[in-house]
PDB file of C-alpha atoms and ligand atoms in Angstrom:
ATOM      1  CA  MET A   1     133.925  84.140  77.208  1.00 65.00           C
ATOM      2  CA  SER A   2     130.883  85.780  75.660  1.00 74.00           C
ATOM      3  CA  GLU A   3     131.027  89.377  74.477  1.00 74.00           C
ATOM      4  CA  PRO A   4     130.514  91.786  77.388  1.00 73.00           C
ATOM      5  CA  ARG A   5     127.330  93.814  77.137  1.00 72.00           C
ATOM      6  CA  VAL A   6     128.228  97.483  77.034  1.00 69.00           C
ATOM      7  CA  TYR A   7     126.271 100.712  76.961  1.00 70.00           C
ATOM      8  CA  GLY A   8     124.183 100.810  73.825  1.00 66.00           C
ATOM      9  CA  SER A   9     122.474 103.820  72.320  1.00 67.00           C
ATOM     10  CA  SER A  10     118.910 102.566  72.645  1.00 73.00           C
ATOM     11  CA  GLU A  11     118.709  99.590  74.951  1.00 84.00           C
ATOM     12  CA  MET A  12     118.001  99.811  78.680  1.00 88.00           C
ATOM     13  CA  THR A  13     121.040 100.267  80.911  1.00 91.00           C
ATOM     14  CA  TYR A  14     121.616  99.643  84.595  1.00 94.00           C
ATOM     15  CA  ASN A  15     121.938 103.346  85.328  1.00 94.00           C
ATOM     16  CA  ASP A  16     118.855 104.315  83.322  1.00 93.00           C
ATOM     17  CA  TYR A  17     116.699 101.630  84.855  1.00 95.00           C
ATOM     18  CA  LEU A  18     117.735 102.374  88.434  1.00 97.00           C
ATOM     19  CA  LYS A  19     118.155 106.127  87.957  1.00 97.00           C
ATOM     20  CA  VAL A  20     121.519 105.847  89.674  1.00 97.00           C
ATOM     21  CA  PRO A  21     122.824 109.284  88.600  1.00 97.00           C
ATOM     22  CA  GLU A  22     119.674 110.953  89.993  1.00 98.00           C
ATOM     23  CA  LEU A  23     119.920 108.935  93.193  1.00 98.00           C
ATOM     24  CA  LEU A  24     123.570 109.846  93.706  1.00 98.00           C
ATOM     25  CA  ASN A  25     122.769 113.499  93.267  1.00 98.00           C
ATOM     26  CA  LEU A  26     120.460 113.698  96.260  1.00 98.00           C
ATOM     27  CA  GLN A  27     123.018 113.999  99.074  1.00 98.00           C
ATOM     28  CA  HIS A  28     123.574 117.652  99.882  1.00 97.00           C
ATOM     29  CA  ARG A  29     125.429 118.421 103.066  1.00 97.00           C
ATOM     30  CA  GLN A  30     124.315 121.621 104.847  1.00 95.00           C
ATOM     31  CA  SER A  31     127.463 122.143 106.923  1.00 94.00           C
ATOM     32  CA  GLU A  32     130.147 124.577 105.795  1.00 94.00           C
ATOM     33  CA  PRO A  33     132.782 123.424 105.183  1.00 95.00           C
ATOM     34  CA  PRO A  34     130.988 120.115 104.478  1.00 95.00           C
ATOM     35  CA  HIS A  35     131.362 117.857 107.498  1.00 97.00           C
ATOM     36  CA  HIS A  36     132.641 114.381 106.667  1.00 98.00           C
ATOM     37  CA  ASP A  37     130.048 112.532 108.803  1.00 98.00           C
ATOM     38  CA  GLU A  38     127.084 114.463 107.473  1.00 97.00           C
ATOM     39  CA  MET A  39     127.280 112.214 104.393  1.00 98.00           C
ATOM     40  CA  LEU A  40     126.684 109.160 106.602  1.00 98.00           C
ATOM     41  CA  PHE A  41     123.835 110.941 108.381  1.00 98.00           C
ATOM     42  CA  ILE A  42     122.075 111.791 105.115  1.00 98.00           C
ATOM     43  CA  ILE A  43     122.615 108.439 103.419  1.00 98.00           C
ATOM     44  CA  ILE A  44     121.453 106.345 106.365  1.00 98.00           C
ATOM     45  CA  HIS A  45     118.211 108.326 106.586  1.00 98.00           C
ATOM     46  CA  GLN A  46     117.667 108.095 102.850  1.00 98.00           C
ATOM     47  CA  ALA A  47     118.269 104.342 102.944  1.00 98.00           C
ATOM     48  CA  TYR A  48     115.643 104.027 105.702  1.00 98.00           C
ATOM     49  CA  GLU A  49     113.154 106.063 103.710  1.00 98.00           C
ATOM     50  CA  LEU A  50     113.646 103.787 100.682  1.00 98.00           C
ATOM     51  CA  TRP A  51     113.006 100.702 102.814  1.00 98.00           C
ATOM     52  CA  PHE A  52     109.970 102.390 104.418  1.00 98.00           C
ATOM     53  CA  LYS A  53     108.628 102.915 100.915  1.00 98.00           C
ATOM     54  CA  LEU A  54     108.975  99.229 100.181  1.00 98.00           C
ATOM     55  CA  ILE A  55     107.403  98.166 103.485  1.00 98.00           C
ATOM     56  CA  ILE A  56     104.354 100.361 102.801  1.00 98.00           C
ATOM     57  CA  HIS A  57     104.138  98.822  99.321  1.00 98.00           C
ATOM     58  CA  GLU A  58     104.351  95.263 100.691  1.00 98.00           C
ATOM     59  CA  LEU A  59     101.901  95.794 103.549  1.00 98.00           C
ATOM     60  CA  SER A  60      99.357  97.219 101.111  1.00 98.00           C
ATOM     61  CA  SER A  61      99.645  94.000  99.106  1.00 98.00           C
ATOM     62  CA  ALA A  62      99.347  91.904 102.243  1.00 98.00           C
ATOM     63  CA  MET A  63      96.086  93.718 103.041  1.00 98.00           C
ATOM     64  CA  ASP A  64      94.740  93.121  99.525  1.00 98.00           C
ATOM     65  CA  HIS A  65      95.373  89.396  99.935  1.00 98.00           C
ATOM     66  CA  MET A  66      93.807  89.348 103.390  1.00 98.00           C
ATOM     67  CA  LYS A  67      90.693  90.928 101.904  1.00 98.00           C
ATOM     68  CA  ARG A  68      90.558  88.041  99.416  1.00 98.00           C
ATOM     69  CA  LEU A  69      91.161  85.498 102.236  1.00 98.00           C
ATOM     70  CA  GLU A  70      94.438  84.476 100.546  1.00 98.00           C
ATOM     71  CA  VAL A  71      96.156  83.704 103.790  1.00 98.00           C
ATOM     72  CA  LEU A  72      99.507  82.338 102.651  1.00 98.00           C
ATOM     73  CA  ARG A  73      99.930  85.037 100.036  1.00 98.00           C
ATOM     74  CA  ALA A  74      99.285  87.691 102.679  1.00 98.00           C
ATOM     75  CA  ARG A  75     101.841  85.987 104.903  1.00 98.00           C
ATOM     76  CA  HIS A  76     104.363  86.051 102.075  1.00 98.00           C
ATOM     77  CA  PHE A  77     104.321  89.875 102.014  1.00 98.00           C
ATOM     78  CA  VAL A  78     104.258  90.361 105.785  1.00 98.00           C
ATOM     79  CA  HIS A  79     107.180  87.964 106.102  1.00 98.00           C
ATOM     80  CA  ARG A  80     109.140  90.022 103.574  1.00 98.00           C
ATOM     81  CA  CYS A  81     108.563  93.127 105.703  1.00 98.00           C
ATOM     82  CA  VAL A  82     109.844  91.257 108.745  1.00 98.00           C
ATOM     83  CA  GLU A  83     113.061  90.400 106.875  1.00 98.00           C
ATOM     84  CA  ILE A  84     113.468  94.041 105.838  1.00 98.00           C
ATOM     85  CA  LEU A  85     112.935  95.175 109.432  1.00 98.00           C
ATOM     86  CA  LYS A  86     115.655  92.809 110.626  1.00 98.00           C
ATOM     87  CA  VAL A  87     118.064  94.685 108.351  1.00 98.00           C
ATOM     88  CA  LEU A  88     116.745  98.030 109.578  1.00 98.00           C
ATOM     89  CA  VAL A  89     117.358  97.091 113.214  1.00 98.00           C
ATOM     90  CA  GLN A  90     121.019  96.323 112.462  1.00 97.00           C
ATOM     91  CA  GLN A  91     121.581  99.337 110.220  1.00 97.00           C
ATOM     92  CA  ILE A  92     121.001 101.947 112.908  1.00 98.00           C
ATOM     93  CA  HIS A  93     124.240 100.909 114.653  1.00 98.00           C
ATOM     94  CA  ILE A  94     126.359 102.256 111.805  1.00 98.00           C
ATOM     95  CA  LEU A  95     125.701 105.634 113.435  1.00 98.00           C
ATOM     96  CA  GLU A  96     127.673 104.560 116.492  1.00 97.00           C
ATOM     97  CA  THR A  97     130.817 104.981 114.411  1.00 97.00           C
ATOM     98  CA  MET A  98     130.096 108.720 114.567  1.00 97.00           C
ATOM     99  CA  GLN A  99     131.644 110.387 117.599  1.00 97.00           C
ATOM    100  CA  PRO A 100     129.213 112.509 119.673  1.00 97.00           C
ATOM    101  CA  VAL A 101     131.458 115.541 119.165  1.00 97.00           C
ATOM    102  CA  GLU A 102     131.363 115.061 115.396  1.00 97.00           C
ATOM    103  CA  PHE A 103     127.572 115.014 115.350  1.00 97.00           C
ATOM    104  CA  LEU A 104     127.539 118.228 117.392  1.00 96.00           C
ATOM    105  CA  GLN A 105     129.577 119.878 114.650  1.00 96.00           C
ATOM    106  CA  PHE A 106     126.622 119.740 112.241  1.00 95.00           C
ATOM    107  CA  ARG A 107     123.564 119.002 114.415  1.00 95.00           C
ATOM    108  CA  ASP A 108     122.540 122.679 114.571  1.00 91.00           C
ATOM    109  CA  ARG A 109     122.181 122.674 110.795  1.00 91.00           C
ATOM    110  CA  LEU A 110     119.300 120.203 111.040  1.00 89.00           C
ATOM    111  CA  THR A 111     117.189 122.015 113.618  1.00 88.00           C
ATOM    112  CA  PRO A 112     114.160 121.939 113.623  1.00 90.00           C
ATOM    113  CA  ALA A 113     114.101 119.001 111.169  1.00 93.00           C
ATOM    114  CA  SER A 114     113.470 115.714 112.972  1.00 95.00           C
ATOM    115  CA  GLY A 115     112.359 112.105 112.590  1.00 96.00           C
ATOM    116  CA  PHE A 116     108.947 113.396 113.693  1.00 97.00           C
ATOM    117  CA  GLN A 117     108.624 114.680 110.140  1.00 96.00           C
ATOM    118  CA  SER A 118     109.218 111.278 108.559  1.00 97.00           C
ATOM    119  CA  MET A 119     105.983 111.039 106.662  1.00 97.00           C
ATOM    120  CA  GLN A 120     106.539 107.437 105.681  1.00 98.00           C
ATOM    121  CA  PHE A 121     107.343 106.284 109.228  1.00 98.00           C
ATOM    122  CA  ARG A 122     104.028 107.706 110.393  1.00 98.00           C
ATOM    123  CA  GLU A 123     102.222 106.223 107.378  1.00 98.00           C
ATOM    124  CA  LEU A 124     103.735 102.880 108.240  1.00 98.00           C
ATOM    125  CA  GLU A 125     102.509 103.107 111.828  1.00 98.00           C
ATOM    126  CA  PHE A 126      99.015 104.161 110.748  1.00 98.00           C
ATOM    127  CA  LEU A 127      98.937 101.414 108.134  1.00 98.00           C
ATOM    128  CA  ALA A 128      99.853  98.824 110.751  1.00 98.00           C
ATOM    129  CA  GLY A 129      96.996 100.050 112.967  1.00 97.00           C
ATOM    130  CA  LEU A 130      98.909 102.326 115.334  1.00 97.00           C
ATOM    131  CA  LYS A 131      96.697 105.322 114.672  1.00 96.00           C
ATOM    132  CA  GLU A 132      97.552 108.332 116.820  1.00 97.00           C
ATOM    133  CA  PRO A 133      96.144 111.570 115.357  1.00 97.00           C
ATOM    134  CA  ARG A 134      98.431 113.659 117.638  1.00 97.00           C
ATOM    135  CA  TYR A 135     101.255 113.090 115.149  1.00 97.00           C
ATOM    136  CA  LEU A 136      99.412 115.069 112.462  1.00 97.00           C
ATOM    137  CA  GLN A 137     100.527 118.283 114.207  1.00 96.00           C
ATOM    138  CA  PHE A 138     104.042 117.854 112.786  1.00 96.00           C
ATOM    139  CA  PHE A 139     102.619 118.240 109.276  1.00 96.00           C
ATOM    140  CA  LYS A 140     100.225 121.127 109.896  1.00 94.00           C
ATOM    141  CA  ASN A 141     102.054 123.413 107.461  1.00 95.00           C
ATOM    142  CA  ARG A 142     101.735 120.792 104.712  1.00 96.00           C
ATOM    143  CA  PRO A 143      98.056 120.245 103.853  1.00 97.00           C
ATOM    144  CA  ASP A 144      99.066 117.814 101.084  1.00 97.00           C
ATOM    145  CA  LEU A 145     100.887 115.526 103.522  1.00 97.00           C
ATOM    146  CA  THR A 146      98.219 115.955 106.193  1.00 98.00           C
ATOM    147  CA  ALA A 147      95.614 114.780 103.682  1.00 97.00           C
ATOM    148  CA  ILE A 148      97.604 111.619 102.922  1.00 97.00           C
ATOM    149  CA  LEU A 149      98.062 110.857 106.619  1.00 98.00           C
ATOM    150  CA  GLN A 150      94.405 111.606 107.369  1.00 98.00           C
ATOM    151  CA  ALA A 151      93.412 109.141 104.639  1.00 97.00           C
ATOM    152  CA  ARG A 152      95.627 106.525 106.300  1.00 97.00           C
ATOM    153  CA  LEU A 153      93.969 107.304 109.642  1.00 97.00           C
ATOM    154  CA  ASP A 154      90.485 106.975 108.173  1.00 97.00           C
ATOM    155  CA  GLY A 155      91.163 103.974 105.953  1.00 96.00           C
ATOM    156  CA  PRO A 156      91.545 100.270 106.671  1.00 96.00           C
ATOM    157  CA  ASP A 157      94.748  99.122 108.324  1.00 98.00           C
ATOM    158  CA  LEU A 158      96.566  95.852 108.736  1.00 98.00           C
ATOM    159  CA  ARG A 159      94.907  95.075 112.062  1.00 98.00           C
ATOM    160  CA  SER A 160      91.349  95.863 110.958  1.00 98.00           C
ATOM    161  CA  THR A 161      91.890  93.923 107.736  1.00 98.00           C
ATOM    162  CA  TYR A 162      93.282  90.959 109.665  1.00 98.00           C
ATOM    163  CA  TYR A 163      90.249  90.899 111.967  1.00 98.00           C
ATOM    164  CA  ASP A 164      87.889  91.152 108.971  1.00 98.00           C
ATOM    165  CA  MET A 165      89.771  88.259 107.387  1.00 98.00           C
ATOM    166  CA  LEU A 166      89.334  86.178 110.563  1.00 98.00           C
ATOM    167  CA  ARG A 167      85.604  86.836 110.419  1.00 98.00           C
ATOM    168  CA  GLY A 168      85.576  85.955 106.733  1.00 98.00           C
ATOM    169  CA  LEU A 169      87.216  82.646 107.613  1.00 97.00           C
ATOM    170  CA  GLY A 170      84.454  81.906 110.113  1.00 97.00           C
ATOM    171  CA  HIS A 171      86.132  82.943 113.361  1.00 97.00           C
ATOM    172  CA  SER A 172      83.949  84.658 115.867  1.00 95.00           C
ATOM    173  CA  VAL A 173      85.473  88.127 115.895  1.00 97.00           C
ATOM    174  CA  PRO A 174      83.118  91.102 116.401  1.00 95.00           C
ATOM    175  CA  GLU A 175      82.403  93.543 113.590  1.00 94.00           C
ATOM    176  CA  ASN A 176      84.600  96.653 113.733  1.00 94.00           C
ATOM    177  CA  ALA A 177      86.806  94.719 116.138  1.00 96.00           C
ATOM    178  CA  SER A 178      89.800  96.988 115.610  1.00 95.00           C
ATOM    179  CA  ASP A 179      87.855 100.180 116.399  1.00 95.00           C
ATOM    180  CA  GLN A 180      86.380  98.560 119.497  1.00 96.00           C
ATOM    181  CA  GLU A 181      89.825  97.470 120.602  1.00 96.00           C
ATOM    182  CA  ARG A 182      91.154 100.998 120.105  1.00 95.00           C
ATOM    183  CA  ALA A 183      88.238 102.312 122.174  1.00 95.00           C
ATOM    184  CA  GLY A 184      89.203  99.865 124.940  1.00 96.00           C
ATOM    185  CA  ASP A 185      86.000  97.780 124.752  1.00 97.00           C
ATOM    186  CA  ALA A 186      86.848  94.961 127.185  1.00 97.00           C
ATOM    187  CA  GLU A 187      84.102  92.631 125.952  1.00 97.00           C
ATOM    188  CA  ALA A 188      85.200  92.905 122.327  1.00 97.00           C
ATOM    189  CA  MET A 189      88.833  92.358 123.288  1.00 97.00           C
ATOM    190  CA  GLU A 190      87.944  89.254 125.266  1.00 97.00           C
ATOM    191  CA  GLN A 191      86.007  87.923 122.267  1.00 97.00           C
ATOM    192  CA  ILE A 192      89.009  88.472 119.984  1.00 98.00           C
ATOM    193  CA  ILE A 193      91.326  86.647 122.381  1.00 98.00           C
ATOM    194  CA  GLN A 194      88.879  83.754 122.690  1.00 97.00           C
ATOM    195  CA  ALA A 195      88.688  83.536 118.886  1.00 97.00           C
ATOM    196  CA  LEU A 196      92.477  83.274 118.677  1.00 98.00           C
ATOM    197  CA  ILE A 197      93.047  80.737 121.436  1.00 97.00           C
ATOM    198  CA  PRO A 198      92.099  77.643 119.357  1.00 97.00           C
ATOM    199  CA  LEU A 199      94.623  78.735 116.714  1.00 97.00           C
ATOM    200  CA  TYR A 200      97.391  78.839 119.303  1.00 98.00           C
ATOM    201  CA  ARG A 201      96.245  75.637 120.976  1.00 97.00           C
ATOM    202  CA  SER A 202      96.573  73.652 117.756  1.00 96.00           C
ATOM    203  CA  PRO A 203      98.638  75.595 115.195  1.00 97.00           C
ATOM    204  CA  ASP A 204      98.824  72.655 112.782  1.00 97.00           C
ATOM    205  CA  SER A 205      95.065  72.571 112.303  1.00 96.00           C
ATOM    206  CA  GLN A 206      95.167  75.968 110.526  1.00 97.00           C
ATOM    207  CA  LEU A 207      98.819  76.279 109.707  1.00 98.00           C
ATOM    208  CA  PRO A 208      98.623  79.035 107.033  1.00 98.00           C
ATOM    209  CA  LEU A 209      96.614  81.255 109.375  1.00 98.00           C
ATOM    210  CA  TYR A 210      98.951  80.487 112.250  1.00 98.00           C
ATOM    211  CA  LEU A 211     101.984  81.434 110.128  1.00 98.00           C
ATOM    212  CA  LEU A 212     100.393  84.700 109.042  1.00 98.00           C
ATOM    213  CA  THR A 213      99.396  85.542 112.607  1.00 98.00           C
ATOM    214  CA  GLU A 214     102.911  84.878 113.880  1.00 98.00           C
ATOM    215  CA  SER A 215     104.342  87.039 111.094  1.00 98.00           C
ATOM    216  CA  LEU A 216     102.185  89.904 112.372  1.00 98.00           C
ATOM    217  CA  VAL A 217     103.641  89.363 115.836  1.00 98.00           C
ATOM    218  CA  GLU A 218     107.133  89.410 114.327  1.00 98.00           C
ATOM    219  CA  LEU A 219     106.325  92.662 112.572  1.00 98.00           C
ATOM    220  CA  ASP A 220     105.490  94.158 115.971  1.00 98.00           C
ATOM    221  CA  GLN A 221     108.579  92.574 117.490  1.00 98.00           C
ATOM    222  CA  PHE A 222     111.031  93.967 114.964  1.00 98.00           C
ATOM    223  CA  MET A 223     109.380  97.396 114.874  1.00 98.00           C
ATOM    224  CA  GLY A 224     109.760  97.381 118.661  1.00 98.00           C
ATOM    225  CA  LEU A 225     113.385  96.321 118.395  1.00 98.00           C
ATOM    226  CA  TRP A 226     114.031  99.121 115.907  1.00 98.00           C
ATOM    227  CA  ARG A 227     112.562 101.598 118.395  1.00 98.00           C
ATOM    228  CA  GLU A 228     114.778 100.227 121.174  1.00 98.00           C
ATOM    229  CA  HIS A 229     117.957 100.192 119.110  1.00 98.00           C
ATOM    230  CA  HIS A 230     117.261 103.697 117.753  1.00 98.00           C
ATOM    231  CA  MET A 231     116.710 104.919 121.312  1.00 98.00           C
ATOM    232  CA  ARG A 232     120.016 103.402 122.507  1.00 98.00           C
ATOM    233  CA  VAL A 233     121.938 104.873 119.574  1.00 98.00           C
ATOM    234  CA  VAL A 234     120.360 108.269 120.254  1.00 98.00           C
ATOM    235  CA  GLU A 235     121.396 108.039 123.924  1.00 98.00           C
ATOM    236  CA  ARG A 236     124.927 107.119 122.893  1.00 98.00           C
ATOM    237  CA  VAL A 237     125.197 110.027 120.470  1.00 97.00           C
ATOM    238  CA  ILE A 238     123.313 112.890 122.183  1.00 97.00           C
ATOM    239  CA  GLY A 239     122.714 111.578 125.712  1.00 97.00           C
ATOM    240  CA  PHE A 240     119.602 113.111 127.289  1.00 97.00           C
ATOM    241  CA  LYS A 241     119.591 116.298 125.211  1.00 96.00           C
ATOM    242  CA  LYS A 242     116.224 117.376 123.817  1.00 95.00           C
ATOM    243  CA  GLY A 243     115.370 116.275 120.264  1.00 95.00           C
ATOM    244  CA  THR A 244     115.601 118.637 117.307  1.00 93.00           C
ATOM    245  CA  GLY A 245     111.849 118.031 116.890  1.00 93.00           C
ATOM    246  CA  GLY A 246     111.201 119.422 120.374  1.00 92.00           C
ATOM    247  CA  SER A 247     110.578 116.209 122.314  1.00 96.00           C
ATOM    248  CA  SER A 248     112.368 115.228 125.502  1.00 97.00           C
ATOM    249  CA  GLY A 249     114.573 112.961 123.337  1.00 97.00           C
ATOM    250  CA  VAL A 250     115.485 109.577 124.808  1.00 98.00           C
ATOM    251  CA  GLU A 251     112.715 109.810 127.396  1.00 98.00           C
ATOM    252  CA  TYR A 252     110.110 110.267 124.641  1.00 98.00           C
ATOM    253  CA  LEU A 253     111.643 107.493 122.549  1.00 98.00           C
ATOM    254  CA  ARG A 254     111.537 105.117 125.534  1.00 98.00           C
ATOM    255  CA  SER A 255     107.797 105.780 125.835  1.00 98.00           C
ATOM    256  CA  THR A 256     107.313 104.458 122.285  1.00 98.00           C
ATOM    257  CA  THR A 257     109.166 101.168 122.704  1.00 98.00           C
ATOM    258  CA  SER A 258     106.163  99.269 124.028  1.00 96.00           C
ATOM    259  CA  LYS A 259     103.898 100.188 121.093  1.00 98.00           C
ATOM    260  CA  LYS A 260     102.231  97.200 119.482  1.00 98.00           C
ATOM    261  CA  ALA A 261      99.834  97.058 116.548  1.00 98.00           C
ATOM    262  CA  PHE A 262      98.630  93.596 117.596  1.00 98.00           C
ATOM    263  CA  PRO A 263      98.607  93.598 121.412  1.00 98.00           C
ATOM    264  CA  LEU A 264      95.847  90.994 121.620  1.00 98.00           C
ATOM    265  CA  ILE A 265      97.776  88.445 119.572  1.00 98.00           C
ATOM    266  CA  TRP A 266     100.604  88.913 122.059  1.00 98.00           C
ATOM    267  CA  GLU A 267      98.181  88.553 124.943  1.00 98.00           C
ATOM    268  CA  VAL A 268      96.844  85.209 123.734  1.00 98.00           C
ATOM    269  CA  ARG A 269     100.015  83.560 125.053  1.00 97.00           C
ATOM    270  CA  THR A 270      99.208  84.687 128.574  1.00 97.00           C
ATOM    271  CA  HIS A 271      95.780  83.047 128.373  1.00 96.00           C
ATOM    272  CA  LEU A 272      96.977  79.854 126.749  1.00 96.00           C
ATOM    273  CA  SER A 273      96.748  76.579 128.622  1.00 93.00           C
ATOM    274  CA  LEU A 274      96.665  72.951 127.509  1.00 88.00           C
TER     275      LEU A 274
HETATM  276  C1  LIG B   1     122.481 110.261 115.417  1.00 75.79           C
HETATM  277  C2  LIG B   1     121.399 109.851 114.863  1.00 75.79           C
HETATM  278  C3  LIG B   1     120.025 110.120 115.375  1.00 75.79           C
HETATM  279  C4  LIG B   1     119.624 110.887 116.421  1.00 75.79           C
HETATM  280  C5  LIG B   1     120.488 111.702 117.396  1.00 75.79           C
HETATM  281  C6  LIG B   1     118.193 110.820 116.469  1.00 75.79           C
HETATM  282  C7  LIG B   1     117.411 111.460 117.412  1.00 75.79           C
HETATM  283  C8  LIG B   1     116.042 111.381 117.498  1.00 75.79           C
HETATM  284  C9  LIG B   1     115.249 112.006 118.522  1.00 75.79           C
HETATM  285  C10 LIG B   1     115.793 112.802 119.696  1.00 75.79           C
HETATM  286  C11 LIG B   1     113.950 111.743 118.236  1.00 75.79           C
HETATM  287  C12 LIG B   1     112.711 112.232 119.009  1.00 75.79           C
HETATM  288  C13 LIG B   1     111.990 113.295 118.249  1.00 75.79           C
HETATM  289  C14 LIG B   1     112.619 114.670 118.355  1.00 75.79           C
HETATM  290  O1  LIG B   1     112.410 115.378 119.331  1.00 75.79           O
HETATM  291  O2  LIG B   1     113.341 115.051 117.393  1.00 75.79           O
HETATM  292  C15 LIG B   1     113.918 110.943 117.032  1.00 75.79           C
HETATM  293  C16 LIG B   1     112.788 110.475 116.422  1.00 75.79           C
HETATM  294  C17 LIG B   1     112.787 109.726 115.282  1.00 75.79           C
HETATM  295  N1  LIG B   1     113.881 109.339 114.542  1.00 75.79           N
HETATM  296 FE1  LIG B   1     115.796 109.592 115.033  1.00 75.79          FE
HETATM  297  N2  LIG B   1     117.741 110.005 115.470  1.00 75.79           N
HETATM  298  C18 LIG B   1     118.820 109.559 114.771  1.00 75.79           C
HETATM  299  C19 LIG B   1     118.814 108.721 113.671  1.00 75.79           C
HETATM  300  C20 LIG B   1     117.681 108.288 113.033  1.00 75.79           C
HETATM  301  C21 LIG B   1     117.662 107.478 111.846  1.00 75.79           C
HETATM  302  C22 LIG B   1     118.866 106.918 111.081  1.00 75.79           C
HETATM  303  C23 LIG B   1     116.370 107.302 111.518  1.00 75.79           C
HETATM  304  C24 LIG B   1     115.913 106.538 110.328  1.00 75.79           C
HETATM  305  C25 LIG B   1     114.794 106.737 109.701  1.00 75.79           C
HETATM  306  C26 LIG B   1     115.555 107.993 112.482  1.00 75.79           C
HETATM  307  C27 LIG B   1     114.194 108.082 112.489  1.00 75.79           C
HETATM  308  C28 LIG B   1     113.428 108.644 113.472  1.00 75.79           C
HETATM  309  C29 LIG B   1     111.979 108.566 113.500  1.00 75.79           C
HETATM  310  C30 LIG B   1     111.100 107.886 112.489  1.00 75.79           C
HETATM  311  C31 LIG B   1     111.582 109.231 114.645  1.00 75.79           C
HETATM  312  C32 LIG B   1     110.145 109.384 115.163  1.00 75.79           C
HETATM  313  C33 LIG B   1     109.925 108.247 116.164  1.00 75.79           C
HETATM  314  C34 LIG B   1     108.585 108.244 116.861  1.00 75.79           C
HETATM  315  O3  LIG B   1     107.904 109.283 116.949  1.00 75.79           O
HETATM  316  O4  LIG B   1     108.202 107.172 117.362  1.00 75.79           O
HETATM  317  N3  LIG B   1     116.384 108.566 113.397  1.00 75.79           N
HETATM  318  N4  LIG B   1     115.216 110.747 116.619  1.00 75.79           N
END
């Protein structure tokens, strides 16, 4: 057996590289005496935030490749996000091992903190193309965060970049298609659907583009599944109590489950015929 590599004085170590000691020092329970399950509650949220960070990183790369018409490379990064989201959908159920009465024992300590204040979740939505300025209100006391979110609102997103890429590849998609779609312009939406139909009629003729387009649908699908699973877990843990962020709770969460960043790509299936 070769000599084991041990901590050296100058070379890189696992803990230095990954900043493990710093990471493990970021879980501070607020309950007194510290409630056992609060550790789970903190760690699961932190784990989500780390994955959100990676998804934002990957989607930004996907957009860069779309801009350069590098279809398969863009697909590579979107597909990675889909795989991450599959893990995120499953992860939420760990919280079901927490009894409702146990959560009540420290829930008051969180108020008024809430998932509404997850900056990265909102960034992720805006980056995908789900741009709803009403969510800025949760950050009104933080001009620094508001500025970042406003830049995401004003900047290109995955959907607008995808449509621009389609035009760049010669498909007849209107200019500013995403804005027109958001404004509910029926003519523009019809044009987008018509541009996508040939792709769905013969996927093999433009396979890389088809694969990328389906990955975008999967991104919507697994984001939607996360919303549904989160909503169910919330119902199981707090029932129909109001949220700590002031919403109606499960009722509000249910209203978000149908959100889609790419509704027209979903709609193509309805219009498809042989
Ligand atoms: C027992 C566990 C949980 C409960 C009871 C819970 C409850 C809620 C409720 C009631 C809302 C609606 C907003 C409000 O009024 O506060 C919400 C939103 C949210 N929660 Fe959770 N949540 C839990 C776990 C999680 C976890 C693990 C995450 C992971 C990141 C998360 C992320 C979010 C996000 C991002 C929102 C905003 C969703 C949107 O506006 O579409 N939650 N949560």
